[in-house]
Coordinates of C-alpha atoms and ligand atoms in Angstrom, one line a residue:
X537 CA 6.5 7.7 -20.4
X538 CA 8.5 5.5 -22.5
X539 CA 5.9 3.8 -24.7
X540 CA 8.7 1.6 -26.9
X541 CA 9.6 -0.4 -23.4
X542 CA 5.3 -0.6 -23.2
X543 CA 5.2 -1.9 -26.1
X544 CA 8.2 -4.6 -25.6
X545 CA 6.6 -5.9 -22.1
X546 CA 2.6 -6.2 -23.6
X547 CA 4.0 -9.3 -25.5
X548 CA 5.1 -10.3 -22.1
X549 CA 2.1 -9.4 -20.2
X550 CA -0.1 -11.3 -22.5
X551 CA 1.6 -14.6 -22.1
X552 CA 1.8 -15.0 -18.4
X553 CA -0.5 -17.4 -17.0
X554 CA 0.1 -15.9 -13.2
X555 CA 0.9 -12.7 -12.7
X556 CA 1.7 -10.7 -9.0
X557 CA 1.1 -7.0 -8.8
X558 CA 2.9 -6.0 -6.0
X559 CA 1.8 -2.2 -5.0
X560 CA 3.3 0.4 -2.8
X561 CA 2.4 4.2 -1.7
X562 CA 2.9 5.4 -5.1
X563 CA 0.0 3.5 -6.8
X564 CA -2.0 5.8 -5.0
X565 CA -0.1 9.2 -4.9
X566 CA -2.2 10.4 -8.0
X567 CA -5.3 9.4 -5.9
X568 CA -4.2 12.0 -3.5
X569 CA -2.8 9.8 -0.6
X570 CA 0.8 10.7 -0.2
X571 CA 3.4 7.9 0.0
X572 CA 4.8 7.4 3.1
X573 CA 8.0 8.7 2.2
X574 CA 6.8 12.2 1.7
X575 CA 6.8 15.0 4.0
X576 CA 3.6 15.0 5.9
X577 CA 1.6 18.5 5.2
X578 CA -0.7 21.0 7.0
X579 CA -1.2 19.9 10.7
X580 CA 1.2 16.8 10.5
X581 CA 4.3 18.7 8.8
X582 CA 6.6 18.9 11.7
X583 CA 6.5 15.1 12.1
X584 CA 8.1 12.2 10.5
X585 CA 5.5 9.1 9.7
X586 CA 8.4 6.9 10.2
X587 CA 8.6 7.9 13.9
X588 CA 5.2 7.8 13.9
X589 CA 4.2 4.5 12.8
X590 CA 6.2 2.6 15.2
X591 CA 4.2 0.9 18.6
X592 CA 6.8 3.0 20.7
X593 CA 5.2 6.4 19.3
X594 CA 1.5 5.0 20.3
X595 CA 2.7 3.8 23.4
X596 CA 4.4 7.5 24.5
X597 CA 1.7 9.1 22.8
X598 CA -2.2 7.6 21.9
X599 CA -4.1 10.4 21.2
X600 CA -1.5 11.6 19.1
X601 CA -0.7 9.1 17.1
X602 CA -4.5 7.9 16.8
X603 CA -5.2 12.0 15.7
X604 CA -2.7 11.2 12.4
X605 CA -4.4 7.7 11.6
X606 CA -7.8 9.6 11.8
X607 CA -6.7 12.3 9.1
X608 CA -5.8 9.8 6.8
X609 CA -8.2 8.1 7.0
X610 CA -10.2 11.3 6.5
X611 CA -7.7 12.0 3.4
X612 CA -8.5 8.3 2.1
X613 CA -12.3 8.3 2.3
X614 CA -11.8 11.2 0.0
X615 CA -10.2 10.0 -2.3
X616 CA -11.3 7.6 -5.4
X617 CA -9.4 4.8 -7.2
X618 CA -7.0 6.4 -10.1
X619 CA -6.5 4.7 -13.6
X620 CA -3.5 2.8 -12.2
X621 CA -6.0 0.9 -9.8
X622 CA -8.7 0.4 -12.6
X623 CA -5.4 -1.4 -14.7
X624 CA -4.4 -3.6 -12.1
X625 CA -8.0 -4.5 -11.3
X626 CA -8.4 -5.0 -15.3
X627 CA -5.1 -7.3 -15.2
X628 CA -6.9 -9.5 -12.2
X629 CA -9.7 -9.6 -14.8
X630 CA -8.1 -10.5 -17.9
X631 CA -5.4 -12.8 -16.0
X632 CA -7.3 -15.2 -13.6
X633 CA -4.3 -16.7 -12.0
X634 CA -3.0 -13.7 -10.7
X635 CA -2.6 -12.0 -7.0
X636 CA -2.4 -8.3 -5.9
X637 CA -0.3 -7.9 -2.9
X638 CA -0.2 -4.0 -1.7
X639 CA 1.6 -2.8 1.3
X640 CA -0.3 0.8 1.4
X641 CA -3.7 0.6 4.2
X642 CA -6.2 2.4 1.7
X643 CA -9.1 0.1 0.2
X644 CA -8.1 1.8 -2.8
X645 CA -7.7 -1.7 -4.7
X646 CA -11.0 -3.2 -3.4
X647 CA -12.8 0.1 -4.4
X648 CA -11.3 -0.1 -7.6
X649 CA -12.6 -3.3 -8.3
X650 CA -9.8 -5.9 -7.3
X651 CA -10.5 -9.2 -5.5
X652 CA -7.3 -10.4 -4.8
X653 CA -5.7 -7.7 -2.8
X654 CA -3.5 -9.7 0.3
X655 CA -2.8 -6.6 2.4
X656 CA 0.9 -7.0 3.7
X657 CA 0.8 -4.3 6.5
X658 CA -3.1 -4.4 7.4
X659 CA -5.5 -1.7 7.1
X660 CA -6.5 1.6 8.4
X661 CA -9.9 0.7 8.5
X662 CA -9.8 -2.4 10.8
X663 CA -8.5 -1.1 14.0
X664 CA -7.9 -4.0 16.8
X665 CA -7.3 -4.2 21.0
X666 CA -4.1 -3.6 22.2
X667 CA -4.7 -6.3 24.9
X668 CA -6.2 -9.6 23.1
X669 CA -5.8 -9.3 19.6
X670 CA -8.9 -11.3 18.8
X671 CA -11.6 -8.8 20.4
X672 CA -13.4 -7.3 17.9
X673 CA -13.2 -3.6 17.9
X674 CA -15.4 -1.5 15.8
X675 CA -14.2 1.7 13.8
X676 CA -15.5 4.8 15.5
X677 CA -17.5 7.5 13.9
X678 CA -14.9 9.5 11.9
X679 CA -14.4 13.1 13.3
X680 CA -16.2 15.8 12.0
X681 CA -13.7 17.7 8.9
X682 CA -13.4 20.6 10.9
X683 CA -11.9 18.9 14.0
X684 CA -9.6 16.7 11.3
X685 CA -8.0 19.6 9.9
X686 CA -8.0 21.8 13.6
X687 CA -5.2 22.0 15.8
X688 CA -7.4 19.8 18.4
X689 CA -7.9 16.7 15.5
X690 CA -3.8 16.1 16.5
X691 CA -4.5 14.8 19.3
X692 CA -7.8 12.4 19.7
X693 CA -8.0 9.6 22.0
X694 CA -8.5 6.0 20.6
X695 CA -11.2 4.4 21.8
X696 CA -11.6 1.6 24.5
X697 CA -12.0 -2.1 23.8
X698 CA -15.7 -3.2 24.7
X699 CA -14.9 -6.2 26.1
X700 CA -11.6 -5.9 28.0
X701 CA -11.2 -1.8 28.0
X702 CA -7.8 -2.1 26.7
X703 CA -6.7 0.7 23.9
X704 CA -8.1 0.3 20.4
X705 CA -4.6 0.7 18.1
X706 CA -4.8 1.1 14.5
X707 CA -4.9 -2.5 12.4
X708 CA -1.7 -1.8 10.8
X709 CA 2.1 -3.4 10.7
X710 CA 4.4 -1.1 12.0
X711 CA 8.1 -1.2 12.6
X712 CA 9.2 -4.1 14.4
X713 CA 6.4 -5.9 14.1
X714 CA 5.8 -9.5 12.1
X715 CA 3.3 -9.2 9.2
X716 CA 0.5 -10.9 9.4
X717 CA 1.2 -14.7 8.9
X718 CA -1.6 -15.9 6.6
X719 CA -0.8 -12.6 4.2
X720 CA 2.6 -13.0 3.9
X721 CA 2.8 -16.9 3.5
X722 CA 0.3 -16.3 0.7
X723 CA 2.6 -13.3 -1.1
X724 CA 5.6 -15.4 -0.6
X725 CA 3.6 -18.3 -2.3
X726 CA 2.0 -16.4 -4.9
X727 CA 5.8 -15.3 -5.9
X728 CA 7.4 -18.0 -5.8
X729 CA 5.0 -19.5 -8.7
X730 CA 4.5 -16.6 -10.9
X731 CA 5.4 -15.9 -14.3
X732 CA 5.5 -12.3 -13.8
X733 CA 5.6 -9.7 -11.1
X734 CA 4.9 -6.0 -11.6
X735 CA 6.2 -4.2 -8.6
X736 CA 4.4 -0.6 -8.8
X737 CA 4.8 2.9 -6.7
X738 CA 7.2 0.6 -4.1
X739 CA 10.3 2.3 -2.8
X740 CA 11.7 -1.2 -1.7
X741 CA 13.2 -0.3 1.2
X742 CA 10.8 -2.0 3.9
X743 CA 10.9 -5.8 4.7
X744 CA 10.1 -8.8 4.4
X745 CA 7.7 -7.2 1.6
X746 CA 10.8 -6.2 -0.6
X747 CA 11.7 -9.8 -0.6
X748 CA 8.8 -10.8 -2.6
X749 CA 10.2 -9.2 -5.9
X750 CA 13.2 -10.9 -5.4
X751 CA 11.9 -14.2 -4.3
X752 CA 10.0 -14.1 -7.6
X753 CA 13.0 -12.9 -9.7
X754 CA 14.7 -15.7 -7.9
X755 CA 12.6 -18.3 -9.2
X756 CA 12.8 -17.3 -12.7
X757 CA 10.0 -14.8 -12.8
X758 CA 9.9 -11.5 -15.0
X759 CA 10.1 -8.6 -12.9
X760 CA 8.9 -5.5 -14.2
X761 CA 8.9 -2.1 -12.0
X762 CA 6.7 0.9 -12.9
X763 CA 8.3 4.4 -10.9
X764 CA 9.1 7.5 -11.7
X765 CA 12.1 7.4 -9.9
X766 CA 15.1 4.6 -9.0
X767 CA 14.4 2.4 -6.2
X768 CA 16.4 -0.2 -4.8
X769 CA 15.0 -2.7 -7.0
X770 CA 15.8 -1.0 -9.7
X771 CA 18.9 -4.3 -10.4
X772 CA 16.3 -7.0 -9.4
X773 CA 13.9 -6.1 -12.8
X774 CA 14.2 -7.0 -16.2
X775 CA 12.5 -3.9 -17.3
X776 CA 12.1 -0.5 -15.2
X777 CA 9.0 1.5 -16.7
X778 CA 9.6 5.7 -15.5
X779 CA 6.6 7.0 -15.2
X780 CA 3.5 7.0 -13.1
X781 CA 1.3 4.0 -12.4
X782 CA -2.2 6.3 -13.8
X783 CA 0.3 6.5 -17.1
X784 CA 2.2 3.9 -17.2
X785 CA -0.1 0.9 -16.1
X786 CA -3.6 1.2 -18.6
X787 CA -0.7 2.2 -21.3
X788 CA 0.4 -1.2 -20.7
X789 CA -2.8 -2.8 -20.1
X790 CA -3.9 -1.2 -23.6
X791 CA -1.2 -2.8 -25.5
X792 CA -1.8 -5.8 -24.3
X793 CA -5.4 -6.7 -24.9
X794 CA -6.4 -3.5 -26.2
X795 CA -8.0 -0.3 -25.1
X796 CA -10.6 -1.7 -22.4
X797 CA -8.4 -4.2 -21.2
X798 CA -10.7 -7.3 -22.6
X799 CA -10.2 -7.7 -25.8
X800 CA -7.1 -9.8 -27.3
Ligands
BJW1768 C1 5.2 6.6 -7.5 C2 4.3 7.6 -7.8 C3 3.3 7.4 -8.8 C4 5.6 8.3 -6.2 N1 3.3 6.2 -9.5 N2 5.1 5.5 -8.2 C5 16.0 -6.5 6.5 C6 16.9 -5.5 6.3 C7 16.8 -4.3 6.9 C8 15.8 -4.0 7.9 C9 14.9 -5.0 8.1 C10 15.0 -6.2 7.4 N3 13.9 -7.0 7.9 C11 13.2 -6.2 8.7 C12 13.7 -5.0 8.9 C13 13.2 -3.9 9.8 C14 12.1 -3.1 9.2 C15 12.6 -2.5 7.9 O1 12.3 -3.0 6.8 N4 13.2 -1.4 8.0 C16 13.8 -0.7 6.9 C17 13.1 0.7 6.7 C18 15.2 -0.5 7.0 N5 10.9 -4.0 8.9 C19 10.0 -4.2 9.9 O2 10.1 -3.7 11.0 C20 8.9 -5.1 9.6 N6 8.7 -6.1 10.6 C21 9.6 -7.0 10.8 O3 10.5 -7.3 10.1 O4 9.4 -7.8 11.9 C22 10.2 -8.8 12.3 C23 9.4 -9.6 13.3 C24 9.2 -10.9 12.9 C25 8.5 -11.7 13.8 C26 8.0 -11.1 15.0 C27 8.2 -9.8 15.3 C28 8.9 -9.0 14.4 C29 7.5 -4.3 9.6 C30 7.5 -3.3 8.5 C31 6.2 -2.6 8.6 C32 6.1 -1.3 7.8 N7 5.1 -0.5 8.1 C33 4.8 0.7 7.4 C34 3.7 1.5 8.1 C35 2.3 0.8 7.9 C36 1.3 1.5 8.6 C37 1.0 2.9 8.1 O5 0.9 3.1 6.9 O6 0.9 3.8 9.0 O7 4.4 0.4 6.1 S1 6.3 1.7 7.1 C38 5.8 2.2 5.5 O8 6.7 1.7 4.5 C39 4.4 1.6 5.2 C40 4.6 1.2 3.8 O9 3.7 0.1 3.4 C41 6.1 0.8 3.7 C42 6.6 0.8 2.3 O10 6.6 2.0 1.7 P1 6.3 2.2 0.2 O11 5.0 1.7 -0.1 O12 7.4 1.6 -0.6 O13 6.2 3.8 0.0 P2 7.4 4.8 -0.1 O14 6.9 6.1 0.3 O15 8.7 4.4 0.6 O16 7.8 4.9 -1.7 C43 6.8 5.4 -2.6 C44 7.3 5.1 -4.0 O17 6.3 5.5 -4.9 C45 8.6 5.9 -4.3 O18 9.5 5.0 -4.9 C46 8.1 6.9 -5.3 O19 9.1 7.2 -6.3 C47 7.0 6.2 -6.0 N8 5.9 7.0 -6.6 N9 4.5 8.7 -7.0 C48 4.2 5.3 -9.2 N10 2.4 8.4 -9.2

């Protein structure tokens, strides 16, 4: 981690009135959910998520593609917020004016304490009909582990709406599909005021929500970027930060109020 640019962007950090965190996969890779860009493992490694998450996939194939969403949402409930969460959340704290906007489905921020977090492409836990959007449809009883991690957990059939029997689809955004309008007019706004914008463990490929470091950067926000590796908005910050978010993000948090985050 390279602690002299830490300690260059505290100063920076400190003085913004309204900040945007803007999270991707990575921020939760060291919580044990894999980013989306990775090869899938175990039962799922002969497929590709990004033929998967695509309404063309569930409409071939249901059970199938239901089967994946249940495993990760098997691997999420696992898994517990990592030090990168507890930082941003500690930001939100320390930094009233300032917004969380995550692309990943987990409730990783939420768990970790966060208030703000505007979910850009939905959630894995909020699964909707396929036929009116505004029938509620409740979450199923999660598979037993054994039947997750079998060769029968591939394929499990989604369940049917109560009130119009329709499929139940997963509550996410997949390709070719808008965003959800109240989320997305709220990032957009959010960076179009801010002072700052931290764009975290985002490969910055997928639209619109790789518009939103640039729409900030555009109107004359700092944008920082904390990733191990280049991404393609690598020219769009001031300041990229290699390393992980569970490093990189209380490091950064610590230099700029001190070790707990609250104190100036
Ligand atoms: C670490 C780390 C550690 C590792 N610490 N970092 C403009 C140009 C070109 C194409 C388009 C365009 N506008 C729209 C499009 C089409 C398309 C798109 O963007 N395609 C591109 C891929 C080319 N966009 C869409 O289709 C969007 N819809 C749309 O535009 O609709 C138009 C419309 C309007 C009105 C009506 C109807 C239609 C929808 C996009 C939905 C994306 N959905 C997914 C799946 C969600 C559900 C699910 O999870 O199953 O969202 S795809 C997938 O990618 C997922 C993610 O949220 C998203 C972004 O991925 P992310 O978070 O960046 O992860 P990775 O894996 O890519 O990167 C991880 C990063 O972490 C890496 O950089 C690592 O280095 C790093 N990392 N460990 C910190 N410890």
């Amino acid at each position: 981690m390279e602690q002299e640019f830490v300690e260059r962007v505290a100063p920076l950090l400190r003085a913004a009135r309204r900040i945007v965190v803007c999270t991707g996969a990575g921020i939760s890779a060291e919580s044990g959910v894999p980013t989306f860009r990775d090869d899938l493992t175990g039962l799922w490694a002969r497929f590709d998520a990004q033929q998967l998450a695509t309404p063309e996939a569930f409409h071939a194939d249901p059970d199938l593609v239901w089967g994946w969403y249940e495993w990760r949402r098997a691997r999420v409930r696992r898994a517990r917020p990592n030090a990168g969460h507890l930082a941003v959340a500690a930001i939100e704290a320390r930094v009233p004016a300032s917004t969380v906007i995550t692309q990943n489905v987990d409730d990783l921020h939420e768990r970790a304490g966060s208030r703000t977090a505007i979910h850009l492409h939905g959630s894995l836990f909020a699964p909707r009909c396929v036929g009116v959007p505004a029938h509620p449809a409740a979450l199923p009883e999660p598979p037993d582990d054994e039947v997750i991690g079998s060769p029968e957990g591939r394929r499990i059939p989604p369940p049917r709406c109560a009130s119009c029997a329709a499929l139940v689809r997963p509550g996410v955004v997949w390709f070719g599909e808008g965003l959800p309008e109240a989320a997305l007019t709220a990032a957009v706004d959010a960076a179009t005021s801010c002072e700052l914008l931290l764009a975290v463990g985002t490969s910055g490929v997928v639209y619109p929500a790789a518009e939103i470091p640039r729409i900030a950067a555009r109107a004359g926000a700092t944008v920082l970027q904390v990733n191990p590796e280049p991404t393609a908005l690598d020219a769009v910050c001031a300041v990229n930060l290699r390393g992980t978010a569970a490093q990189v993000l209380p490091a950064l948090v610590a230099a700029a109020w001190g070790p707990d985050g609250h104190t100036a």
